Short mmCIF file of C-alpha atoms in Angstrom, two decimals:
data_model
loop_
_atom_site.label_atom_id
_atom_site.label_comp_id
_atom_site.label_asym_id
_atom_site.label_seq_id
_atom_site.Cartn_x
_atom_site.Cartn_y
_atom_site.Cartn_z
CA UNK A 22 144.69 64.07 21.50
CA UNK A 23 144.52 67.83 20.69
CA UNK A 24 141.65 69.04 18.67
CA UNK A 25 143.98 69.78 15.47
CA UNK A 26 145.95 66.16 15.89
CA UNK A 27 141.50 65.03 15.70
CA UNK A 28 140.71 67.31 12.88
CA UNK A 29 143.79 65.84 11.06
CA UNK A 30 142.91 62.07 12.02
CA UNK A 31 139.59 63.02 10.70
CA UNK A 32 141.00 64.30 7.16
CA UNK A 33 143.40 61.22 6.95
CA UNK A 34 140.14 58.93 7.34
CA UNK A 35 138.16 60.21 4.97
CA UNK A 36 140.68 60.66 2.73
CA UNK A 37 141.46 57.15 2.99
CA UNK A 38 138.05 56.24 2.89
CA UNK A 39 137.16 58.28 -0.82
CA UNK A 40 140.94 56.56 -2.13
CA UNK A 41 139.65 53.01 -1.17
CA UNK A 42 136.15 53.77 -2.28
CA UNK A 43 137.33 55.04 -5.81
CA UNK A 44 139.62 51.82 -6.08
CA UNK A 45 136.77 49.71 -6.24
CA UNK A 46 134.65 48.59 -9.18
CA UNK A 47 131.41 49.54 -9.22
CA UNK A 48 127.97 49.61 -11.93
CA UNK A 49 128.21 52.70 -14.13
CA UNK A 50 131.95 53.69 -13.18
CA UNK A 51 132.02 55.22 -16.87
CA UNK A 52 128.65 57.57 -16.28
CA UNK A 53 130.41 60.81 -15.34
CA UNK A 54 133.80 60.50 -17.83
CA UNK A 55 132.19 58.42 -20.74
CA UNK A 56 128.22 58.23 -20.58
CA UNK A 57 127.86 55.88 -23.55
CA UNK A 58 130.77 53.57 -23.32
CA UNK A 59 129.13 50.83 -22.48
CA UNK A 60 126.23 51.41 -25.02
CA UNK A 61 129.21 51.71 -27.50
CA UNK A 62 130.43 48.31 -26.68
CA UNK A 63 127.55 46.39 -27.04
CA UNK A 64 126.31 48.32 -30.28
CA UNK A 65 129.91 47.26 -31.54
CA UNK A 66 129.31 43.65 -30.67
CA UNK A 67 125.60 43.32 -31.75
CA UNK A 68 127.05 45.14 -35.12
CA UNK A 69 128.91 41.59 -36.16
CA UNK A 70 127.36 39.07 -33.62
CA UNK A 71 125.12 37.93 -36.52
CA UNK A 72 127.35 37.41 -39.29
CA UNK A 73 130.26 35.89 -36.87
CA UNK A 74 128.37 34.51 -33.67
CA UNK A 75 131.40 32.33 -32.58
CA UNK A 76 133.02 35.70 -31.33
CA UNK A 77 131.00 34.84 -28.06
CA UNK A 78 132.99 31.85 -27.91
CA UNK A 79 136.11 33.48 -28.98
CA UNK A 80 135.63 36.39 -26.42
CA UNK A 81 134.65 34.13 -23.35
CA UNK A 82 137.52 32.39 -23.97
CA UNK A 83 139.99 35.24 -24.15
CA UNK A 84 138.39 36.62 -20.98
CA UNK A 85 138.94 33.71 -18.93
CA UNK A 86 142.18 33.21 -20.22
CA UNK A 87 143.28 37.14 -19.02
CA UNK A 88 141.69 36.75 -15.56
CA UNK A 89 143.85 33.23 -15.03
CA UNK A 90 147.03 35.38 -15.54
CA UNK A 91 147.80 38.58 -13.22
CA UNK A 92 143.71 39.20 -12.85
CA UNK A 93 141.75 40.80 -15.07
CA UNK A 94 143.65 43.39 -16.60
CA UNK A 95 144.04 42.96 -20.20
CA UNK A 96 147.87 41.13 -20.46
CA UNK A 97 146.46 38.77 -22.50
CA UNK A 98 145.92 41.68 -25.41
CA UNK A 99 149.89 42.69 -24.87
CA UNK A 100 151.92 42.16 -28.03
CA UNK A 101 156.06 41.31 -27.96
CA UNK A 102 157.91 44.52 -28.93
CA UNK A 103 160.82 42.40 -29.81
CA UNK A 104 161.69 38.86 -30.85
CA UNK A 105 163.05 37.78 -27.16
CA UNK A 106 160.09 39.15 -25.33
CA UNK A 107 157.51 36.31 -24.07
CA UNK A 108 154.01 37.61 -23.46
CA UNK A 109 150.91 35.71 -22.62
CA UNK A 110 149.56 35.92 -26.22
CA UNK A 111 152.67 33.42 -27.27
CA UNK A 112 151.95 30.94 -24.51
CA UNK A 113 150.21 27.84 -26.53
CA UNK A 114 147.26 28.13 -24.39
CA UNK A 115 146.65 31.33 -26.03
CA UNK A 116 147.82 30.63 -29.76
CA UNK A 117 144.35 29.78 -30.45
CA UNK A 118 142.82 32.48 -28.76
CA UNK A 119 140.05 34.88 -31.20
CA UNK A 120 139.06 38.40 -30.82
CA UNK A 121 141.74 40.48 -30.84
CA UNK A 122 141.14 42.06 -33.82
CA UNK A 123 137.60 42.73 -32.49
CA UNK A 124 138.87 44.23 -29.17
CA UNK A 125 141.02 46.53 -31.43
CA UNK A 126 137.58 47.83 -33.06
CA UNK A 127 135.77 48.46 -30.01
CA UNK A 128 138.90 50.44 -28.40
CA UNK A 129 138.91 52.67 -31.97
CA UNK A 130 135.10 53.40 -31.42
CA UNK A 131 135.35 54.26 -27.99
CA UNK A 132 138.38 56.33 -28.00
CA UNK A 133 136.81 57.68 -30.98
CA UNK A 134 134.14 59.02 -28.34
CA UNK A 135 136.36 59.50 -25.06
CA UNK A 136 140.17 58.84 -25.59
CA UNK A 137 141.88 57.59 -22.55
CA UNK A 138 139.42 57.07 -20.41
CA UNK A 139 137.72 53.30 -20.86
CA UNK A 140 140.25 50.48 -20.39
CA UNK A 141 140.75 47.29 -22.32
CA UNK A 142 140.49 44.98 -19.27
CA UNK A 143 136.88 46.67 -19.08
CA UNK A 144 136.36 46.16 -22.78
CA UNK A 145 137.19 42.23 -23.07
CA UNK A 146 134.61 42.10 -19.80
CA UNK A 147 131.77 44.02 -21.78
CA UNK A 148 131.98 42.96 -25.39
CA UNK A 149 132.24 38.98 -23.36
CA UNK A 150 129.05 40.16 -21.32
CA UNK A 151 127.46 41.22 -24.37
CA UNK A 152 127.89 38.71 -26.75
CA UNK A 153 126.81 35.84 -24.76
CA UNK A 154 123.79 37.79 -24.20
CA UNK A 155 123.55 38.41 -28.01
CA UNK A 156 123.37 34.79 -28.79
CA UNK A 157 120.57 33.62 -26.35
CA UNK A 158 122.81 33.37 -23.38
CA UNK A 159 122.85 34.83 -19.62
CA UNK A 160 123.25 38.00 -18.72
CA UNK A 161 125.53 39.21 -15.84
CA UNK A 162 126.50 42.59 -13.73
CA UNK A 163 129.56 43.87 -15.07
CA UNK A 164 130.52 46.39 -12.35
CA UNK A 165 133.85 48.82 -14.50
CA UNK A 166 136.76 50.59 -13.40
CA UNK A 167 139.68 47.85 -13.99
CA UNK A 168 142.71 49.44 -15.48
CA UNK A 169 145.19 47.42 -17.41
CA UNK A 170 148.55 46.04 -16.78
CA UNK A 171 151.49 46.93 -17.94
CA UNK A 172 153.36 43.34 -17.37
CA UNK A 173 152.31 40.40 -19.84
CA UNK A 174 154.47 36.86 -18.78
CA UNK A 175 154.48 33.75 -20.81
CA UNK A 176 155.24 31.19 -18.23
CA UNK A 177 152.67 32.69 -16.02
CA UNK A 178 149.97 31.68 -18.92
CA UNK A 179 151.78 28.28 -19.10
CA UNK A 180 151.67 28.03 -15.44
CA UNK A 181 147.80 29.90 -14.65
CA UNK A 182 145.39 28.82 -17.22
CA UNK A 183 143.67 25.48 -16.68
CA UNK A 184 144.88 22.89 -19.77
CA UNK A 185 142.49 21.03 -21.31
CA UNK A 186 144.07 17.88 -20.05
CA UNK A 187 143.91 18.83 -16.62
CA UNK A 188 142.54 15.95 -14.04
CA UNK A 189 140.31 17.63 -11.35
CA UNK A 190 143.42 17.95 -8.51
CA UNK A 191 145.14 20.36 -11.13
CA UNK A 192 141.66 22.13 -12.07
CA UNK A 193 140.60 22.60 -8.37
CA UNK A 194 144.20 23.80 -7.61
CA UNK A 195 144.50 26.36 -10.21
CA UNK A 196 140.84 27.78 -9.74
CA UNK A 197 141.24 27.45 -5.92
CA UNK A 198 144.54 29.94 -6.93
CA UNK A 199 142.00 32.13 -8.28
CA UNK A 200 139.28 32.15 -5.43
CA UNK A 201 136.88 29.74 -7.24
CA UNK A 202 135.64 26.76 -5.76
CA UNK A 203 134.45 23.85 -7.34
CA UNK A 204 130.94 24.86 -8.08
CA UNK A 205 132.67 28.00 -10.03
CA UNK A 206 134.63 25.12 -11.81
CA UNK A 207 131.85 23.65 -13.27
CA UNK A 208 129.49 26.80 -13.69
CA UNK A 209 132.29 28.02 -15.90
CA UNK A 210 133.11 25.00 -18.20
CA UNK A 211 129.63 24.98 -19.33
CA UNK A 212 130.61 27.47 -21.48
CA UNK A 213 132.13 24.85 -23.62
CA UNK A 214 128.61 24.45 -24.48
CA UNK A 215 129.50 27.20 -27.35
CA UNK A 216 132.88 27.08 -29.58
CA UNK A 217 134.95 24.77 -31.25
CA UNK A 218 138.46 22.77 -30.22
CA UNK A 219 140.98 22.31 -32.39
CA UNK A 220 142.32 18.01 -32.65
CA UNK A 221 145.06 18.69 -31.28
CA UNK A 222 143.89 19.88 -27.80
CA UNK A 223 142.00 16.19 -27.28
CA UNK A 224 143.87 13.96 -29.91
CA UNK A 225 145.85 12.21 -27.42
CA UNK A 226 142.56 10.58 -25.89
CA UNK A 227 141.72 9.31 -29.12
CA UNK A 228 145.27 7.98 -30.29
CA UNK A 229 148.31 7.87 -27.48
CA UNK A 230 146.52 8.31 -24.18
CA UNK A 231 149.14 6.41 -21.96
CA UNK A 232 151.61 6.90 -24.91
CA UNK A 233 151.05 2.86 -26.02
CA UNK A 234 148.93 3.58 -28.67
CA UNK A 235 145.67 3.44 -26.69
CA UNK A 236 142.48 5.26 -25.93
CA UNK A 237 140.89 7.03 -23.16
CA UNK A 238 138.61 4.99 -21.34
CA UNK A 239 137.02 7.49 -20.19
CA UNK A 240 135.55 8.68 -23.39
CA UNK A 241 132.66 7.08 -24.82
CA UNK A 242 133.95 4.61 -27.59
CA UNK A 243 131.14 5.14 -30.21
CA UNK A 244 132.20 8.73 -30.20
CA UNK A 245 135.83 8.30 -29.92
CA UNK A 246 135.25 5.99 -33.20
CA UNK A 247 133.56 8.87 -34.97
CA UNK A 248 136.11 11.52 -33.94
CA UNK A 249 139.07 9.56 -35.36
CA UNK A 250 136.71 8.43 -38.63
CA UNK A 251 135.77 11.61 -39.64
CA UNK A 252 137.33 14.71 -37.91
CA UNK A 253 140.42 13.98 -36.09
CA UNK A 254 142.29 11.56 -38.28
CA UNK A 255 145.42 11.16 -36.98
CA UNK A 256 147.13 12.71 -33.77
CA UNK A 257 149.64 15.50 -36.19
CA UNK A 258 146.40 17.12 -37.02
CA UNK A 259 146.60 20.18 -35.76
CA UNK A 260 144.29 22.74 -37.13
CA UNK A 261 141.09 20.40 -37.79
CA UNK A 262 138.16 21.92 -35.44
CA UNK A 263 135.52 20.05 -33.27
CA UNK A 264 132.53 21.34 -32.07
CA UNK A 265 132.41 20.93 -28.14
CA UNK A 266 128.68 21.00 -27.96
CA UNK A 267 127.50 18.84 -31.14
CA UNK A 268 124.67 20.61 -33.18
CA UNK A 269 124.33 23.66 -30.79
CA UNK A 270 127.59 25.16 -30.60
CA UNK A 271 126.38 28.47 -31.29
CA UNK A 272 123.45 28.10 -28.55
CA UNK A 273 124.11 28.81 -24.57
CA UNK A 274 121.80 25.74 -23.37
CA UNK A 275 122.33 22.99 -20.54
CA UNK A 276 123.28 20.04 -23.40
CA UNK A 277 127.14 20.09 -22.32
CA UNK A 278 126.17 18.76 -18.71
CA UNK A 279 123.93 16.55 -20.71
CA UNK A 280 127.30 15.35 -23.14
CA UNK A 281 129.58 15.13 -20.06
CA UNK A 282 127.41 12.31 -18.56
CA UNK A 283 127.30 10.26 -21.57
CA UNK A 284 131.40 10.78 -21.41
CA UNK A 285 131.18 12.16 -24.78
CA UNK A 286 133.18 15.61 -23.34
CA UNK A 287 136.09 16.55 -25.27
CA UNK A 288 138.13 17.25 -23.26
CA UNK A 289 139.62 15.36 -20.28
CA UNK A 290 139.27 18.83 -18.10
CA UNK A 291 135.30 17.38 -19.19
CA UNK A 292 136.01 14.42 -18.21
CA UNK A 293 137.35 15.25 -14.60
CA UNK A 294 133.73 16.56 -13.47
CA UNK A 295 132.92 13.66 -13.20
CA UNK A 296 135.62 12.15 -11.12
CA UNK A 297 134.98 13.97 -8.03
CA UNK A 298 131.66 13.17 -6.19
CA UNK A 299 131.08 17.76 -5.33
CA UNK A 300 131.25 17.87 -9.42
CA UNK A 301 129.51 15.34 -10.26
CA UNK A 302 126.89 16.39 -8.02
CA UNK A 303 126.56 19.83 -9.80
CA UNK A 304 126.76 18.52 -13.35
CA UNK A 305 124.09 16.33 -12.62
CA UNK A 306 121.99 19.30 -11.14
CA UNK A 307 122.37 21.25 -14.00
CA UNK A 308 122.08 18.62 -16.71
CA UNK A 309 118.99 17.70 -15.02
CA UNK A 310 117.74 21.27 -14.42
CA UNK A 311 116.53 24.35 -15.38
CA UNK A 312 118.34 26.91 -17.91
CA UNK A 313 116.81 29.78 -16.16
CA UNK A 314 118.54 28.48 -12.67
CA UNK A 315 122.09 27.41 -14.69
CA UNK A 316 122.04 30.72 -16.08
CA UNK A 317 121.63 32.59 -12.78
CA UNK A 318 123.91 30.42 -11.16
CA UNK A 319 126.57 30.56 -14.38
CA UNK A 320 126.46 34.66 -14.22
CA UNK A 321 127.23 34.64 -10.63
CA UNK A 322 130.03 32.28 -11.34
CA UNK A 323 131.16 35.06 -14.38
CA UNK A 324 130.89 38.25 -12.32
CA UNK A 325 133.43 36.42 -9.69
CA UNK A 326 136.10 35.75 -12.00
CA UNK A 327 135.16 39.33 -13.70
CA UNK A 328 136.81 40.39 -10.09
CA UNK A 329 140.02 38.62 -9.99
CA UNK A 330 143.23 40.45 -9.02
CA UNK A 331 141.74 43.57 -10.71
CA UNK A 332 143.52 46.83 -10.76
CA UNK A 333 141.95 49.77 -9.61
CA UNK A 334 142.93 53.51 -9.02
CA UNK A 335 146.00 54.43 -9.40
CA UNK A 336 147.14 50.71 -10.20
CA UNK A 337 147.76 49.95 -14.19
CA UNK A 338 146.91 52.33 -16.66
CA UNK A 339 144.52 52.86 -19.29
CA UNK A 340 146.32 52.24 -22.94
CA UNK A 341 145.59 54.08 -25.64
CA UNK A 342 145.99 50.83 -27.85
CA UNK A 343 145.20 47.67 -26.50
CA UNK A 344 147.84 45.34 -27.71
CA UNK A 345 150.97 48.01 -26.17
CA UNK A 346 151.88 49.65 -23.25
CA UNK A 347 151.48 53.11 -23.17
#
């Protein structure tokens, strides 16, 4: 090879090496172009974490839900721009969804501060970081630099995002899909140690669970009684809500591990923790151990699925309003 074909090589290589190197996330991505974005964020959230605390919920929620579908890229904040287009936020996984409204405020503060510069997909992964911390819960690394998408697909919601009915060969499949494995399965439903559930999510274990009128055995009786008593009173209701961690659904603590052992977990996706020995295993673990270790082990878990199918570079974009493409 001549010296100038070299020299080129050389340029091509590093060249390739700084594009790669900027398409990856990384702590502090925001330092040079917006110093105080992520200061922004979390003075946004700790600014109405106390007079609305199930935002965490709300906002751990939304984030898994946008990582399940096309990565972590903000889809799930994409709004129909006419009455035959199907986006994510339709899908009826996502009609109960919360936040938006709050991502909206944090996008007007920081563009406010540096327009165009800090995406939403990096927002929803902040403000989620942040308010679990501001309620008592774990803190995780939230390396920056996604950049959103510009496509938002309702099937691939209905098809992506683990239903609360799942059994554990549809939840392993579609976090397997997804580069989790099945201790990042039940690391991550522990958050339903925070937020509610509305009836109709669980009602058929309480009222029509082989569609003969019966229950599901696998739910603890005494508290399958007291759901259809007093919250959940017949299976139409649709918009009564159920705390999925009795008594501490506003604190990040190890007593969901605890409930799913006692088969009082609302959900059958609960449920199916329990019917695979490598679950099981971990749910006992963590019902029977420390919060400091569930929470290290839990923001491990969080900073994975923070990385899913990201888009980086020259991928995406970054919108000026979160709920449309630019």
């Amino acid at each position: 090879m001549t010296r100038f074909g070299l020299a080129l090589l050389m340029i091509l290589v590093i060249q390739g090496f700084v594009i790669f190197s900027e398409a990856q996330l990384k702590m502090g991505f925001y330092d040079q172009t917006c110093p105080y974005a992520e200061k922004i964020v979390q003075d946004v959230v700790n600014q109405h974490i106390n007079n609305a605390p199930s935002l965490a919920a709300g906002l751990i929620r939304m984030h898994f839900h946008d990582c399940f579908v096309r990565g972590c890229d903000g889809s799930i904040l994409i709004n129909a721009t006419s009455s035959n287009q199907q986006v994510e936020k339709l899908a009826p996984p996502n009609l109960t969804v919360r936040g938006f409204d709050f991502i909206d405020k944090v996008k007007s503060a920081l563009e406010s501060k540096c327009p165009g510069i800090v995406s939403c997909a990096d927002i929803i992964t902040l403000a989620t970081r942040d308010s679990i911390v501001a309620i008592g819960g774990p803190t995780w690394n939230v390396p920056t630099g996604r950049r959103d998408g510009r496509i938002s697909n309702f099937a691939e919601a209905m098809n992506n995002i683990p239903p609360p009915f799942g059994n554990f060969t549809t939840l392993i499949t579609l976090f397997g899909n997804q580069g989790l494995d099945v201790k990042d399965l039940v690391l991550l439903s522990g958050a339903h140690t925070i937020g509610v559930s509305h009836c109709s999510s669980f009602s058929n274990r309480l009222f029509n669970f082989t569609g003969v009128g019966d229950q599901d055995p696998s739910l603890d009786s005494e508290y399958a009684d007291n759901l259809k008593s007093r919250r959940c009173l017949s299976i139409a209701d649709n918009t009564t809500k159920v705390e999925m961690d009795p008594g501490s659904r506003n604190t990040f603590d190890l007593s969901y591990y605890r409930l799913v052992l006692k088969r009082r977990g609302l959900f059958e996706s609960d449920a199916a923790l329990t019917m695979n020995p490598a679950a099981l295993a971990q749910v006992k673990r963590f019902a029977g151990g420390s919060e400091q270790e569930f929470f290290a082990e839990f923001s491990n878990s969080m900073e994975k699925m923070g990385r899913i199918g990201v888009k980086t570079g020259s991928d995406g974009e970054i919108r000026r309003t979160c709920a449309f493409v630019n």
